[in-house]
């Protein structure tokens, strides 16, 4: 075991004594000791029983359930984001039936509009491919005509030379 583990083991041993105040102090110290929380320590404390403190319990369980990151410097930002998500969720589920219908109608219109845009893009691409193909065919025909003309000119010159 490294020092941190041994230190955690000592804390865990003390925490298993059953004295709620001692458990509270140990658990609080584990939260305050560094910027990063050791999940193994948190799991052990929770397994052996947390003190009857709502603050400690809520923080530990939020960490265990990945609601809070183990890096304490990210807690404020994370909590702010989660609260904002919650507000948006509450606003979304607390709509009237008319608001739901209007939202559904707008979503359908948006989907139709997006489909129309995609269809236009697809048609444009097809037209561009068709135009490119036509240009290639024209170029081939011109090339073949030029080759035929050069071949014919070459035969005419041979006939003139033979005469």
Short mmCIF file of C-alpha atoms in Angstrom, two decimals:
data_model
loop_
_atom_site.label_atom_id
_atom_site.label_comp_id
_atom_site.label_asym_id
_atom_site.label_seq_id
_atom_site.Cartn_x
_atom_site.Cartn_y
_atom_site.Cartn_z
CA UNK A 1 0.00 0.00 0.00
CA UNK A 2 1.14 3.53 -0.68
CA UNK A 3 0.91 6.23 1.96
CA UNK A 4 -2.43 7.49 0.72
CA UNK A 5 -3.91 4.02 1.00
CA UNK A 6 -2.43 3.52 4.44
CA UNK A 7 -3.74 6.91 5.46
CA UNK A 8 -7.15 6.04 4.05
CA UNK A 9 -7.04 2.69 5.82
CA UNK A 10 -6.39 4.43 9.14
CA UNK A 11 -9.30 6.76 8.51
CA UNK A 12 -11.51 3.84 7.62
CA UNK A 13 -10.50 2.00 10.80
CA UNK A 14 -11.39 5.04 12.89
CA UNK A 15 -14.62 5.46 10.96
CA UNK A 16 -15.64 1.92 11.83
CA UNK A 17 -15.65 2.72 15.54
CA UNK A 18 -19.28 3.85 15.35
CA UNK A 19 -18.85 7.25 16.98
CA UNK A 20 -20.97 9.53 14.74
CA UNK A 21 -19.05 12.71 15.59
CA UNK A 22 -15.72 11.01 14.81
CA UNK A 23 -17.16 9.66 11.56
CA UNK A 24 -18.37 13.14 10.66
CA UNK A 25 -14.95 14.67 11.33
CA UNK A 26 -13.16 11.96 9.36
CA UNK A 27 -15.56 12.17 6.41
CA UNK A 28 -15.37 15.96 6.37
CA UNK A 29 -11.57 15.83 6.50
CA UNK A 30 -11.59 13.44 3.53
CA UNK A 31 -13.61 16.00 1.56
CA UNK A 32 -11.42 18.92 2.62
CA UNK A 33 -8.03 17.21 2.29
CA UNK A 34 -7.35 17.68 -1.43
CA UNK A 35 -8.79 18.99 -4.69
CA UNK A 36 -9.52 15.48 -5.95
CA UNK A 37 -11.72 13.05 -4.05
CA UNK A 38 -10.57 9.45 -3.81
CA UNK A 39 -13.53 7.29 -4.88
CA UNK A 40 -12.19 4.26 -3.00
CA UNK A 41 -12.25 6.22 0.25
CA UNK A 42 -15.77 7.49 -0.45
CA UNK A 43 -17.00 3.96 -1.25
CA UNK A 44 -15.44 2.60 1.92
CA UNK A 45 -16.98 5.31 4.08
CA UNK A 46 -20.39 4.71 2.51
CA UNK A 47 -20.04 0.95 2.97
CA UNK A 48 -19.15 1.29 6.65
CA UNK A 49 -21.91 3.83 7.22
CA UNK A 50 -21.96 7.58 6.91
CA UNK A 51 -22.64 9.89 9.82
CA UNK A 52 -26.12 11.34 10.27
CA UNK A 53 -25.23 14.52 8.45
CA UNK A 54 -27.30 15.51 5.43
CA UNK A 55 -24.44 17.56 4.02
CA UNK A 56 -21.91 14.71 4.10
CA UNK A 57 -24.40 12.10 2.87
CA UNK A 58 -25.63 14.22 -0.04
CA UNK A 59 -22.13 15.11 -1.21
CA UNK A 60 -20.87 11.54 -0.94
CA UNK A 61 -23.86 10.11 -2.79
CA UNK A 62 -23.65 12.77 -5.50
CA UNK A 63 -20.02 11.77 -6.04
CA UNK A 64 -20.80 8.04 -6.05
CA UNK A 65 -23.65 8.52 -8.53
CA UNK A 66 -21.41 10.63 -10.81
CA UNK A 67 -23.61 13.66 -10.31
CA UNK A 68 -20.52 15.51 -9.06
CA UNK A 69 -17.02 14.98 -10.47
CA UNK A 70 -14.23 13.86 -8.16
CA UNK A 71 -12.38 17.11 -8.90
CA UNK A 72 -13.81 19.64 -6.43
CA UNK A 73 -12.80 22.62 -8.56
CA UNK A 74 -15.42 21.50 -11.13
CA UNK A 75 -18.29 21.23 -8.62
CA UNK A 76 -19.60 24.78 -8.97
CA UNK A 77 -19.65 24.62 -12.76
CA UNK A 78 -21.20 21.15 -12.76
CA UNK A 79 -23.90 22.10 -10.27
CA UNK A 80 -24.70 25.21 -12.28
CA UNK A 81 -25.05 23.16 -15.48
CA UNK A 82 -27.18 20.51 -13.75
CA UNK A 83 -29.48 23.17 -12.26
CA UNK A 84 -29.89 24.81 -15.65
CA UNK A 85 -30.71 21.42 -17.21
CA UNK A 86 -33.26 20.85 -14.46
CA UNK A 87 -34.90 24.23 -15.10
CA UNK A 88 -35.14 23.46 -18.81
CA UNK A 89 -36.56 20.03 -18.08
CA UNK A 90 -39.16 21.45 -15.70
CA UNK A 91 -40.10 24.08 -18.28
CA UNK A 92 -40.44 21.36 -20.89
CA UNK A 93 -42.66 19.05 -18.87
CA UNK A 94 -44.83 21.78 -17.39
CA UNK A 95 -46.34 22.92 -20.69
CA UNK A 96 -50.04 23.14 -21.42
CA UNK A 97 -51.54 20.85 -24.06
CA UNK A 98 -51.78 23.84 -26.42
CA UNK A 99 -48.08 24.56 -25.95
CA UNK A 100 -47.28 20.91 -26.70
CA UNK A 101 -49.37 21.05 -29.87
CA UNK A 102 -47.67 24.25 -30.97
CA UNK A 103 -44.23 22.80 -30.23
CA UNK A 104 -45.12 19.61 -32.11
CA UNK A 105 -46.37 21.66 -35.07
CA UNK A 106 -43.15 23.70 -35.12
CA UNK A 107 -41.04 20.55 -34.91
CA UNK A 108 -42.95 19.03 -37.83
CA UNK A 109 -42.50 22.22 -39.87
CA UNK A 110 -38.81 22.19 -39.06
CA UNK A 111 -38.52 18.54 -40.09
CA UNK A 112 -40.38 19.26 -43.35
CA UNK A 113 -38.16 22.28 -44.03
CA UNK A 114 -35.00 20.26 -43.32
CA UNK A 115 -36.24 17.47 -45.60
CA UNK A 116 -36.94 19.99 -48.38
CA UNK A 117 -33.44 21.45 -48.01
CA UNK A 118 -31.89 17.97 -48.13
CA UNK A 119 -33.99 17.08 -51.17
CA UNK A 120 -32.92 20.28 -52.96
CA UNK A 121 -29.28 19.52 -52.18
CA UNK A 122 -29.70 15.96 -53.46
CA UNK A 123 -31.32 17.20 -56.68
CA UNK A 124 -28.60 19.80 -57.15
CA UNK A 125 -25.94 17.12 -56.76
CA UNK A 126 -27.72 14.88 -59.26
CA UNK A 127 -27.94 17.75 -61.75
CA UNK A 128 -24.25 18.54 -61.28
CA UNK A 129 -23.32 14.88 -61.81
CA UNK A 130 -25.55 14.69 -64.89
CA UNK A 131 -24.05 17.88 -66.30
CA UNK A 132 -20.53 16.61 -65.62
CA UNK A 133 -21.37 13.31 -67.32
CA UNK A 134 -22.78 15.16 -70.36
CA UNK A 135 -19.64 17.27 -70.58
CA UNK A 136 -17.49 14.14 -70.44
CA UNK A 137 -19.56 12.53 -73.21
CA UNK A 138 -19.27 15.67 -75.37
CA UNK A 139 -15.50 15.72 -74.77
CA UNK A 140 -15.25 12.06 -75.79
CA UNK A 141 -17.27 12.67 -78.95
CA UNK A 142 -15.13 15.68 -79.88
CA UNK A 143 -12.00 13.64 -79.22
CA UNK A 144 -13.26 10.77 -81.38
CA UNK A 145 -14.24 13.18 -84.18
CA UNK A 146 -10.81 14.80 -84.02
CA UNK A 147 -9.10 11.43 -84.12
CA UNK A 148 -11.30 10.36 -87.02
CA UNK A 149 -10.50 13.60 -88.85
CA UNK A 150 -6.76 13.20 -88.22
CA UNK A 151 -6.98 9.60 -89.41
CA UNK A 152 -8.86 10.68 -92.54
CA UNK A 153 -6.34 13.48 -93.20
CA UNK A 154 -3.52 10.99 -92.77
CA UNK A 155 -5.11 8.63 -95.33
CA UNK A 156 -5.64 11.47 -97.80
CA UNK A 157 -1.97 12.43 -97.52
CA UNK A 158 -0.90 8.83 -98.09
CA UNK A 159 -3.05 8.64 -101.24
CA UNK A 160 -1.56 11.92 -102.51
CA UNK A 161 1.94 10.65 -101.88
CA UNK A 162 1.23 7.39 -103.68
CA UNK A 163 -0.01 9.20 -106.78
#
